[in-house]
PDB file of C-alpha atoms in Angstrom:
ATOM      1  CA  UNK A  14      79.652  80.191 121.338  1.00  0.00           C
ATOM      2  CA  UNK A  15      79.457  84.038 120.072  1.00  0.00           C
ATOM      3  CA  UNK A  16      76.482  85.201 118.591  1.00  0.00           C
ATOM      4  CA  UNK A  17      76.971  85.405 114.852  1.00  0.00           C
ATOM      5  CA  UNK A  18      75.102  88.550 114.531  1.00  0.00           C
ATOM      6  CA  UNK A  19      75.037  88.195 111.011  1.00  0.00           C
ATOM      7  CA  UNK A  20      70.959  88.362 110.533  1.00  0.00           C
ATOM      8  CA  UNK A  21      69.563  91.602 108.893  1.00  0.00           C
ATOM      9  CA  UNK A  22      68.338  94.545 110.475  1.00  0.00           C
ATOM     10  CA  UNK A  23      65.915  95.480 108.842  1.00  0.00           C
ATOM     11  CA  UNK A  24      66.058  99.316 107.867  1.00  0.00           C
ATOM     12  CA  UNK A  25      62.945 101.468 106.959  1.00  0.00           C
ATOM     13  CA  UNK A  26      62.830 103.729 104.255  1.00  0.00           C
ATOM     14  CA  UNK A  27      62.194 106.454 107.039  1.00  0.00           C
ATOM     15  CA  UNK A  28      65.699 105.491 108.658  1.00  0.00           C
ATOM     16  CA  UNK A  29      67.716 105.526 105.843  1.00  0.00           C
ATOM     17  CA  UNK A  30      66.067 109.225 105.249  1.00  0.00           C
ATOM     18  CA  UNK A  31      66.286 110.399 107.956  1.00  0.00           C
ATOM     19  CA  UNK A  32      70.810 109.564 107.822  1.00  0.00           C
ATOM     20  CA  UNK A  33      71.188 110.600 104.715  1.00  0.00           C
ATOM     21  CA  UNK A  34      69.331 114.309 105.514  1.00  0.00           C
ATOM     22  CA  UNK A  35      70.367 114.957 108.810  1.00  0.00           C
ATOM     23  CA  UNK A  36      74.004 112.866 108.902  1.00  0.00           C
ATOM     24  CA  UNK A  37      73.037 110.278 111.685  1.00  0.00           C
ATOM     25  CA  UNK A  38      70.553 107.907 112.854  1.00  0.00           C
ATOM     26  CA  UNK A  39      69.199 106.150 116.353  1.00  0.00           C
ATOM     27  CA  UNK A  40      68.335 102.706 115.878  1.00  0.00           C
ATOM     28  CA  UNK A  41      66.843 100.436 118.440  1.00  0.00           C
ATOM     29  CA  UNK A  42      67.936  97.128 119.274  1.00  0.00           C
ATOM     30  CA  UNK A  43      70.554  96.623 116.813  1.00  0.00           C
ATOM     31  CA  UNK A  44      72.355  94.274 119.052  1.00  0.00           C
ATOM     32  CA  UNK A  45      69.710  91.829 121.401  1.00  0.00           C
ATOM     33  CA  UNK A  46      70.225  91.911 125.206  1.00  0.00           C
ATOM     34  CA  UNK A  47      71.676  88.692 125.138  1.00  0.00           C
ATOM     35  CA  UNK A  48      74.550  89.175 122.317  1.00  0.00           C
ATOM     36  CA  UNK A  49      75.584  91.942 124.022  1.00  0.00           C
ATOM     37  CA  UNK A  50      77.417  90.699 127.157  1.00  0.00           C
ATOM     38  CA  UNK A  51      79.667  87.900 125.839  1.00  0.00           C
ATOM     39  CA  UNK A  52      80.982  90.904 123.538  1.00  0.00           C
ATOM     40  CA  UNK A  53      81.342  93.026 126.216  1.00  0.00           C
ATOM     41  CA  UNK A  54      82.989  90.987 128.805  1.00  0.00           C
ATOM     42  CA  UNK A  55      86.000  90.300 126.751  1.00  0.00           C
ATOM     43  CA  UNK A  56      85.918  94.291 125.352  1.00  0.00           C
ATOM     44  CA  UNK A  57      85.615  95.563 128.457  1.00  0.00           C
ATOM     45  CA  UNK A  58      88.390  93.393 129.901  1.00  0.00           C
ATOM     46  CA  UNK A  59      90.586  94.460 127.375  1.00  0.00           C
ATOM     47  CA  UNK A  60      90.137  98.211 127.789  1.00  0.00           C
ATOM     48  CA  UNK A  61      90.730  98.157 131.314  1.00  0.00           C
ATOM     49  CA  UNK A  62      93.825  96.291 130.886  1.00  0.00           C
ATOM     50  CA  UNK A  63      94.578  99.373 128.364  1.00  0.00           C
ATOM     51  CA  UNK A  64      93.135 102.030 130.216  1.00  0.00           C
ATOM     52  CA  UNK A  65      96.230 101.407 132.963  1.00  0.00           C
ATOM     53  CA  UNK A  66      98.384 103.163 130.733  1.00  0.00           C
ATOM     54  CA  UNK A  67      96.593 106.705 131.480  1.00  0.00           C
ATOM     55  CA  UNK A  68      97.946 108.962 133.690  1.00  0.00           C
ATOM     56  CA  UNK A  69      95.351 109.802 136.607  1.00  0.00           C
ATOM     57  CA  UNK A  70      91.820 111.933 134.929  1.00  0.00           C
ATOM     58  CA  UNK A  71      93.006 115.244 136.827  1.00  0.00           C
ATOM     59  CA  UNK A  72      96.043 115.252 134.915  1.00  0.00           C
ATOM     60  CA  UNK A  73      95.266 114.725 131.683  1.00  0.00           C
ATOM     61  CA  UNK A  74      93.976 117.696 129.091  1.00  0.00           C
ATOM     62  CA  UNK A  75      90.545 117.839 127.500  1.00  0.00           C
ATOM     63  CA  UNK A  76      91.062 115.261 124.971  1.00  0.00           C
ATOM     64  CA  UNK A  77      92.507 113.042 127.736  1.00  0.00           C
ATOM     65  CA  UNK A  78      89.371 113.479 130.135  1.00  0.00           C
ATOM     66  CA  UNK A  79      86.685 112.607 127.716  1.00  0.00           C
ATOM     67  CA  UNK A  80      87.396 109.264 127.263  1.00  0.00           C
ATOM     68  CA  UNK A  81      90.167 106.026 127.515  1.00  0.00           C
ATOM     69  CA  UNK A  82      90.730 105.451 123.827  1.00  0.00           C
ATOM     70  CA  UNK A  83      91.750 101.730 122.418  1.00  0.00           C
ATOM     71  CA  UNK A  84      91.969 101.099 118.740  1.00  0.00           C
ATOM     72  CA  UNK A  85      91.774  98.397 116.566  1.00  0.00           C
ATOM     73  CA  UNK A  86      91.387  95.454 119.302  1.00  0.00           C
ATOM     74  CA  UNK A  87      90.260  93.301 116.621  1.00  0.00           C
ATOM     75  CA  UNK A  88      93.518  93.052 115.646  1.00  0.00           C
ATOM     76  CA  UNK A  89      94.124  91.320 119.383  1.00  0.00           C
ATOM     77  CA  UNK A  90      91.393  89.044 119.312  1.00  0.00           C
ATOM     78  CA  UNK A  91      89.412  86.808 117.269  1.00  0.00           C
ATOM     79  CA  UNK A  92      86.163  87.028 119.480  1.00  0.00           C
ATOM     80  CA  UNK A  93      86.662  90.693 118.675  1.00  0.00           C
ATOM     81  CA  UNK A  94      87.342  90.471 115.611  1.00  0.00           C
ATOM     82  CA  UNK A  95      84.000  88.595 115.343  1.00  0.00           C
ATOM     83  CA  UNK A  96      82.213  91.497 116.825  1.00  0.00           C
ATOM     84  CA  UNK A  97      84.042  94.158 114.274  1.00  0.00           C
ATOM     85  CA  UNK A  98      83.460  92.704 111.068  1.00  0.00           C
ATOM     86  CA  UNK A  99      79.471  91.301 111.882  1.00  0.00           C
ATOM     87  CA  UNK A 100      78.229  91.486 108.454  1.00  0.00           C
ATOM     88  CA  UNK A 101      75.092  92.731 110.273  1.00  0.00           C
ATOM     89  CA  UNK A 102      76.475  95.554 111.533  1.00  0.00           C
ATOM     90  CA  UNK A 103      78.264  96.240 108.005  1.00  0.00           C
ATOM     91  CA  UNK A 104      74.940  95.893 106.038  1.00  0.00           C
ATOM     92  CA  UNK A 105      73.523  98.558 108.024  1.00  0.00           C
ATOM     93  CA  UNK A 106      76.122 100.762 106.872  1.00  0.00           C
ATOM     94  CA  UNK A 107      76.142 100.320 103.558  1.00  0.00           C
ATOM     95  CA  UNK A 108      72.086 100.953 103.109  1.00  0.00           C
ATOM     96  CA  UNK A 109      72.514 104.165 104.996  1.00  0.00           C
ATOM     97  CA  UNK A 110      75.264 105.258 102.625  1.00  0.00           C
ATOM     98  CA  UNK A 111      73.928 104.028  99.510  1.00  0.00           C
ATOM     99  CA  UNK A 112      76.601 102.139  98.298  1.00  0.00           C
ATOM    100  CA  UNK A 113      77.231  98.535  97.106  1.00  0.00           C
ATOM    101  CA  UNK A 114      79.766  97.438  99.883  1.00  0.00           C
ATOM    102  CA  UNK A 115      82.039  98.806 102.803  1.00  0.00           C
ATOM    103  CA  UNK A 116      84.807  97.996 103.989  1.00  0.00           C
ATOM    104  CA  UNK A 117      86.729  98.468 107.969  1.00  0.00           C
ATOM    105  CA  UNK A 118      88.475 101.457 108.622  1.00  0.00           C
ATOM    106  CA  UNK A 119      89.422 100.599 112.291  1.00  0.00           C
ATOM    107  CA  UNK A 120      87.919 100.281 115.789  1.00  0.00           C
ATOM    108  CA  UNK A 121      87.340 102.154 118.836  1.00  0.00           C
ATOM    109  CA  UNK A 122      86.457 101.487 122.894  1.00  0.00           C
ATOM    110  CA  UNK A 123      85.163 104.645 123.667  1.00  0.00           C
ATOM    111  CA  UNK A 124      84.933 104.252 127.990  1.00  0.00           C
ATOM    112  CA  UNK A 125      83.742 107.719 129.367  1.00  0.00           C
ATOM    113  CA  UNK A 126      84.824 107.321 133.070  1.00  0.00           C
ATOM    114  CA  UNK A 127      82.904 108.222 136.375  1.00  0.00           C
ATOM    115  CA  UNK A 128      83.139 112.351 136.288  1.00  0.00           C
ATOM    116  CA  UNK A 129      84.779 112.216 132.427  1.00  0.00           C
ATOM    117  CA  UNK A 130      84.949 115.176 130.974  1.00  0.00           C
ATOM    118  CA  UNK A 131      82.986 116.539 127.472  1.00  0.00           C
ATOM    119  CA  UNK A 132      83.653 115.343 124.260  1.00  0.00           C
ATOM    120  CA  UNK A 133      84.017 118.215 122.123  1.00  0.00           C
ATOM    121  CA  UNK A 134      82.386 118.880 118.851  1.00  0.00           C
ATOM    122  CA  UNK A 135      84.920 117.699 115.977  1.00  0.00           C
ATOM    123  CA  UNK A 136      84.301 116.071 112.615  1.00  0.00           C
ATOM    124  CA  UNK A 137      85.852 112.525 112.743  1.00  0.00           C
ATOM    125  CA  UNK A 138      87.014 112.431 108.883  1.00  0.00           C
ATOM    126  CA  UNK A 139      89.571 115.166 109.211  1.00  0.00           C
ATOM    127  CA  UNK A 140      91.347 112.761 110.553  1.00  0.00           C
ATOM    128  CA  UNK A 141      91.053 110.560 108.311  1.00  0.00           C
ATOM    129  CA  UNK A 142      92.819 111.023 104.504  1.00  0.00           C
ATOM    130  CA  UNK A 143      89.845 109.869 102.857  1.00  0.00           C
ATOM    131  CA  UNK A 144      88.516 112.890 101.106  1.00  0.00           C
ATOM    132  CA  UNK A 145      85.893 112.754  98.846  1.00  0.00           C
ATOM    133  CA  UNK A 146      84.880 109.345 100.064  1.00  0.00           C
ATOM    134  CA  UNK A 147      81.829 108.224 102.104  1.00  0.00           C
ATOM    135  CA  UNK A 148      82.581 106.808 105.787  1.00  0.00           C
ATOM    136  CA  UNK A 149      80.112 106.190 108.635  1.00  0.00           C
ATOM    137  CA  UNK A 150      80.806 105.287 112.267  1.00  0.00           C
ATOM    138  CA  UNK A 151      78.689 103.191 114.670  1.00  0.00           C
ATOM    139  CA  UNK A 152      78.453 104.175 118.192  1.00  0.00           C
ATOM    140  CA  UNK A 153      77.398 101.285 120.541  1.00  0.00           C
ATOM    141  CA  UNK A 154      76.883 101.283 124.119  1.00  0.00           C
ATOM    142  CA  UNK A 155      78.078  97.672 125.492  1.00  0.00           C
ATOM    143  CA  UNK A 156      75.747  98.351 129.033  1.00  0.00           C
ATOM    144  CA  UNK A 157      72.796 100.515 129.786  1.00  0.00           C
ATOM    145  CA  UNK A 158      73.400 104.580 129.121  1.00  0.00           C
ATOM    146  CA  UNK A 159      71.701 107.195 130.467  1.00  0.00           C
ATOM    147  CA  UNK A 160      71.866 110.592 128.865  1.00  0.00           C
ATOM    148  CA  UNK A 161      73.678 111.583 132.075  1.00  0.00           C
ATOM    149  CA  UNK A 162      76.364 109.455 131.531  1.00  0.00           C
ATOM    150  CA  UNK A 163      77.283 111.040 128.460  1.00  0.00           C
ATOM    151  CA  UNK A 164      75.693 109.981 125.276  1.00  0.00           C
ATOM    152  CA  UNK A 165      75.648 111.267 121.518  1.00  0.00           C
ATOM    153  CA  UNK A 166      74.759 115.090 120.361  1.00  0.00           C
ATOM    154  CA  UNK A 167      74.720 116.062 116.784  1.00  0.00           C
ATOM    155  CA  UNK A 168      74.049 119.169 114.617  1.00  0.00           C
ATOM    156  CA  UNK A 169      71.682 117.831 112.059  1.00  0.00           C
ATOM    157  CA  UNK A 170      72.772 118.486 108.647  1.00  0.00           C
ATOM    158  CA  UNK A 171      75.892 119.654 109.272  1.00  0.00           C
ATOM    159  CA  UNK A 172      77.686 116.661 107.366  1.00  0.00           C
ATOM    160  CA  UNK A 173      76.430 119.286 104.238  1.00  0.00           C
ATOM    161  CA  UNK A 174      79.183 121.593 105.122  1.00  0.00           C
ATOM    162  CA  UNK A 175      81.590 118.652 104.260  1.00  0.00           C
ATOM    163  CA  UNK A 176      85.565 119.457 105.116  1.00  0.00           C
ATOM    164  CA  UNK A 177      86.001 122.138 107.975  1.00  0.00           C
ATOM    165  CA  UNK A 178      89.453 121.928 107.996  1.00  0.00           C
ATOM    166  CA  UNK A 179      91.993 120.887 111.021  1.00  0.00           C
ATOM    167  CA  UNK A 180      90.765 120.829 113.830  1.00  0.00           C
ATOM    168  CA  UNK A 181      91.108 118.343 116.731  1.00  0.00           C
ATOM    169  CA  UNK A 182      89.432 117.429 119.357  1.00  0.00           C
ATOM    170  CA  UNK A 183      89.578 120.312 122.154  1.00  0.00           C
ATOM    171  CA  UNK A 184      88.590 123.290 123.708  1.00  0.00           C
ATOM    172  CA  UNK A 185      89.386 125.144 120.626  1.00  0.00           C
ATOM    173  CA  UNK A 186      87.184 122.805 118.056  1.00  0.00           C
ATOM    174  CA  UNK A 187      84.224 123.481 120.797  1.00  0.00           C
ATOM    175  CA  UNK A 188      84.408 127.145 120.845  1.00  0.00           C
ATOM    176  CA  UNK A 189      84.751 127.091 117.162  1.00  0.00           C
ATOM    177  CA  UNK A 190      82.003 124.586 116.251  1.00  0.00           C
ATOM    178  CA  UNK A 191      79.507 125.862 118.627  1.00  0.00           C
ATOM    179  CA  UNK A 192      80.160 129.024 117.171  1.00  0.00           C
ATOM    180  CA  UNK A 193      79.635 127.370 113.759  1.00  0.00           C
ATOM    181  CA  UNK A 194      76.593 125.772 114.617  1.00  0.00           C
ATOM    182  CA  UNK A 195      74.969 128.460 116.271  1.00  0.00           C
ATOM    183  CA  UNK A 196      75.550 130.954 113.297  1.00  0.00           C
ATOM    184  CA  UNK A 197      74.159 127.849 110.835  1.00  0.00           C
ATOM    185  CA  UNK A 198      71.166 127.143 112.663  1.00  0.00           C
ATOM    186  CA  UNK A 199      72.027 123.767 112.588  1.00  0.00           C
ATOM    187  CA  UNK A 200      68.995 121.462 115.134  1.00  0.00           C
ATOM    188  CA  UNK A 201      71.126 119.764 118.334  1.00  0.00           C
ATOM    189  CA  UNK A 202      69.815 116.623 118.204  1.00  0.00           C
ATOM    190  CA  UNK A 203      70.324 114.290 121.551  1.00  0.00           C
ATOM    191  CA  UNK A 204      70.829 110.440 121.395  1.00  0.00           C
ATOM    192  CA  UNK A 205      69.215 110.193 125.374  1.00  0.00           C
ATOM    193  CA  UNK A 206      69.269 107.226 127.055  1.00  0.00           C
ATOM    194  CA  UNK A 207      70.397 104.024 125.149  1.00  0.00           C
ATOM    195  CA  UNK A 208      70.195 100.175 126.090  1.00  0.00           C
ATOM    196  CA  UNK A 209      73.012  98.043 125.397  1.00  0.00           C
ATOM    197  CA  UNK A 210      72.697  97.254 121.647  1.00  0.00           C
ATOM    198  CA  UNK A 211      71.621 100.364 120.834  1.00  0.00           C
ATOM    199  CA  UNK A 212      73.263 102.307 118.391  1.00  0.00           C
ATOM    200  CA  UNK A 213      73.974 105.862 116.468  1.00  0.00           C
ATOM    201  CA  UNK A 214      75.479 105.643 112.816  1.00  0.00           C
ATOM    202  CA  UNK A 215      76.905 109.245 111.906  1.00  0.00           C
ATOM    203  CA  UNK A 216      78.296 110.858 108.767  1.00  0.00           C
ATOM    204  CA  UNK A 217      82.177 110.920 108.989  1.00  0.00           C
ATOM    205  CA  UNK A 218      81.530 114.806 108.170  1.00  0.00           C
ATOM    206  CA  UNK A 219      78.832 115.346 110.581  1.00  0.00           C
ATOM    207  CA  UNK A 220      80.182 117.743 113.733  1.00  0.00           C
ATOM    208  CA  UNK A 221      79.183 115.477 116.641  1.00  0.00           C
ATOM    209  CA  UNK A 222      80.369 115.088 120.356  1.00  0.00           C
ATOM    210  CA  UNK A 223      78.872 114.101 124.104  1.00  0.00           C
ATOM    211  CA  UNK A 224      78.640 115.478 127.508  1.00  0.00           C
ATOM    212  CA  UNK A 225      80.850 114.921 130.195  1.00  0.00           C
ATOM    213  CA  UNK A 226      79.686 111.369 132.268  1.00  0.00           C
ATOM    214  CA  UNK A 227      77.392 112.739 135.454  1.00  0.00           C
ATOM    215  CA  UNK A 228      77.628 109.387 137.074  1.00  0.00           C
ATOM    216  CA  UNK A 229      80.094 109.061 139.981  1.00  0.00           C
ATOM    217  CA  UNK A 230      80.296 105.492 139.327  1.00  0.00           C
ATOM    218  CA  UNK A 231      79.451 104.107 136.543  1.00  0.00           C
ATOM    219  CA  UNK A 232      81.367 104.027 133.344  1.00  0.00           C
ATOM    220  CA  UNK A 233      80.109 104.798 129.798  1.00  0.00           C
ATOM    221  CA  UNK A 234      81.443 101.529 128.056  1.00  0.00           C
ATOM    222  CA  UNK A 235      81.193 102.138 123.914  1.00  0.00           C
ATOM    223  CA  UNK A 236      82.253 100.073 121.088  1.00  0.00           C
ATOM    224  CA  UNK A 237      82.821 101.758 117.807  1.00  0.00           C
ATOM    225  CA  UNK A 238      83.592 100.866 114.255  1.00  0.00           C
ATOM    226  CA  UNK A 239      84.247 102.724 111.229  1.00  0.00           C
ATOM    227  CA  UNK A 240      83.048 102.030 107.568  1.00  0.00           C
ATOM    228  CA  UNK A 241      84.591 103.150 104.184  1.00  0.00           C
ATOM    229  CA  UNK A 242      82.732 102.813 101.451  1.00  0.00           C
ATOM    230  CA  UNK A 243      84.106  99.615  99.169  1.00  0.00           C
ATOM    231  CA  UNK A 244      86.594 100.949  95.921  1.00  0.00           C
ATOM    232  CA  UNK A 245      87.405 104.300  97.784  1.00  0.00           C
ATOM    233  CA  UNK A 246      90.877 106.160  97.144  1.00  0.00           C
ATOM    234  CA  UNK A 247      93.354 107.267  99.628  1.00  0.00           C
ATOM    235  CA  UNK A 248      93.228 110.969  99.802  1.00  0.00           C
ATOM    236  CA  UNK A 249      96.758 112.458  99.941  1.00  0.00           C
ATOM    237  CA  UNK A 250      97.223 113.620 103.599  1.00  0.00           C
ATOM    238  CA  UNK A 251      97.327 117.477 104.742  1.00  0.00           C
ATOM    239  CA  UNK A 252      98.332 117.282 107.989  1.00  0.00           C
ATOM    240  CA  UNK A 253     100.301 114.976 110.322  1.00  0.00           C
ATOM    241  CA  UNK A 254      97.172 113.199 111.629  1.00  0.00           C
ATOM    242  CA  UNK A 255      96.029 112.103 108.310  1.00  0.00           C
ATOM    243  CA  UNK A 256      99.452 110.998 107.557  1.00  0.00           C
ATOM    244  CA  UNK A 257      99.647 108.957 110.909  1.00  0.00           C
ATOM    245  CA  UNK A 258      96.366 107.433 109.964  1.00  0.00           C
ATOM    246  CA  UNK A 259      97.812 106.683 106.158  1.00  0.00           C
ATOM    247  CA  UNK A 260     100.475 104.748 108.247  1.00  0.00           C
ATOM    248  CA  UNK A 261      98.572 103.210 111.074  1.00  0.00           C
ATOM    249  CA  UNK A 262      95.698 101.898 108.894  1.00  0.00           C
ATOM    250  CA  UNK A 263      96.689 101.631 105.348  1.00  0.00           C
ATOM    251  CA  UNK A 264      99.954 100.068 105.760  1.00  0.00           C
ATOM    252  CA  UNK A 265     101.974 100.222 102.635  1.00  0.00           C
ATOM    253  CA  UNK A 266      99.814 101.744 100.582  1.00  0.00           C
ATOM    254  CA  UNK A 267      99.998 105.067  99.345  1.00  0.00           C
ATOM    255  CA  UNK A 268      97.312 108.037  98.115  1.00  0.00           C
ATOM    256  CA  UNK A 269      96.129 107.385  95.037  1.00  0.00           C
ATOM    257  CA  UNK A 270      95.446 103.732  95.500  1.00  0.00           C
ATOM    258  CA  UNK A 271      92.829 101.721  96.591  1.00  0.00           C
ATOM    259  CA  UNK A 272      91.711 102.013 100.768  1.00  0.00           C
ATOM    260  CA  UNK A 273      92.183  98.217 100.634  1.00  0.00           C
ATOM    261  CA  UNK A 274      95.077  97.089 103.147  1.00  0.00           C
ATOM    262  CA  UNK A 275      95.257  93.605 104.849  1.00  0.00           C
ATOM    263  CA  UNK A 276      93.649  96.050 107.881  1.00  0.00           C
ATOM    264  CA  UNK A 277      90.262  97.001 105.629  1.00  0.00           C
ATOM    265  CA  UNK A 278      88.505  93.814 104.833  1.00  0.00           C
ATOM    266  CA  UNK A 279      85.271  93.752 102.949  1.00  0.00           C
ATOM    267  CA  UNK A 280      82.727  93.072 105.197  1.00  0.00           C
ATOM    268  CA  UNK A 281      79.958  93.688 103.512  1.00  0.00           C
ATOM    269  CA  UNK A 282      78.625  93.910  99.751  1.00  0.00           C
ATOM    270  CA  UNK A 283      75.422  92.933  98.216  1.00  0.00           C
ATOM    271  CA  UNK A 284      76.571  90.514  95.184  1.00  0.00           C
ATOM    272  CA  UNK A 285      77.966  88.440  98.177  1.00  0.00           C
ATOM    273  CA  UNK A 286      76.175  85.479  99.767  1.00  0.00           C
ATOM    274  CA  UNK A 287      75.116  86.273 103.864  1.00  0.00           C
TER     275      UNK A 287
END
């Protein structure tokens, strides 16, 4: 049997602060040691299976380097599925949003391989037509992460700033963001080392990214998932990502209308029973 993971975490008033000022929070433990591995055997299996599909690390370009990249496995399995759409996990996204419910935008296996490269600062709601509404990601490591290995950096308060335009991940959105960033003053703020279950919930605005992964042999194994806020409107696309995305995880819906697709359950609002 999976753990449910569908108990409260309970938040402090501190927490919720400290997200909504600076546009991402550490918390501790949001996952125990032992519902982590059942998860992460079957995610991790998956991913590799995946991760086949890349061409060798030297030949790939930034983007490529900093991590194997596999969406939406929920869609693949139920025990993943289970894992996605924890109402525990969902709760903890709506209090640090302020908002009544949230729905799933998608998944992400984030694996940072032995010698991966940076992650380069980027704002993950560009890509994402979904203006004007507020998302939040978790960013879980499935096994033990040191800072070495590649874990989160932020410039606090930068989720202020809102839309910076389009700009993908690459060498060109870290020159420009650290450029940004520097001339804001904006605090770097480090995520460290991390146990399994740990996790960082950022602002969809917030410029983030992560060094490359130090180890020579370990892996940086992360599970992701992405919350919209419940009753949010599909921004009409600017650019070919966004419209990819409108494709990919609204399907047949159009801007204007409700983010609500068979892809974006509600997994969480407070008039609901646990």
């Amino acid at each position: 049997m999976l753990p449910e993971l569908a108990t409260d975490y309970p938040l402090t008033a501190e927490q919720t602060a400290h997200y909504q000022t600076n546009g991402w929070v550490l918390l501790r433990s949001v996952a125990a040691p032992d519902e982590i591995p059942p998860y992460r055997e079957v995610i991790t299996s998956m991913t590799n299976e995946f991760a086949k599909r890349y061409a060798p690390i030297e030949q790939r370009d930034t983007y490529g380097k900093a991590f194997i990249q596999f969406s939406n496995i929920w869609e693949l399995s139920d025990d993943v599925k289970k894992f996605v759409t924890a109402r525990r996990f969902a709760k903890i996204a709506a209090e640090l949003m302020g908002v009544e419910g949230v729905r799933l935008y998608h998944d992400q296996a984030l694996y940072k391989e032995p010698r991966g490269g940076h992650t380069p600062w980027h704002q993950d709601q560009q890509y994402w037509p979904l203006d004007g509404v507020k998302c939040v990601t978790l960013w879980m490591p499935l096994v033990d992460v040191s800072a070495e290995m590649g874990t989160m950096r932020f410039a606090s308060g930068s989720q202020a700033l809102g839309y910076l335009g389009h700009e993908n991940i690459s060498d060109d959105s870290e020159a420009r963001f650290d450029a940004l960033v520097a001339e804001k003053g904006y605090p770097l703020a480090y995520a460290g080392d991390m146990a399994a279950g740990d996790a960082t919930f950022h602002n969809g605005w917030t410029l983030h990214g992560a060094p490359g992964n130090a180890d020579a042999e370990r892996t940086r194994e992360v599970m992701t998932i992405i919350y919209l806020e419940d009753n949010a409107t599909i921004s009409t696309p600017d650019h070919a990502n966004r419209e990819n995305d409108l494709r990919r995880w609204f399907p047949g819906l159009k801007p204007g209308e409700l983010a609500a697709s068979s892809l974006n359950p509600l997994l969480y609002h407070k008039t609901l029973l646990p």
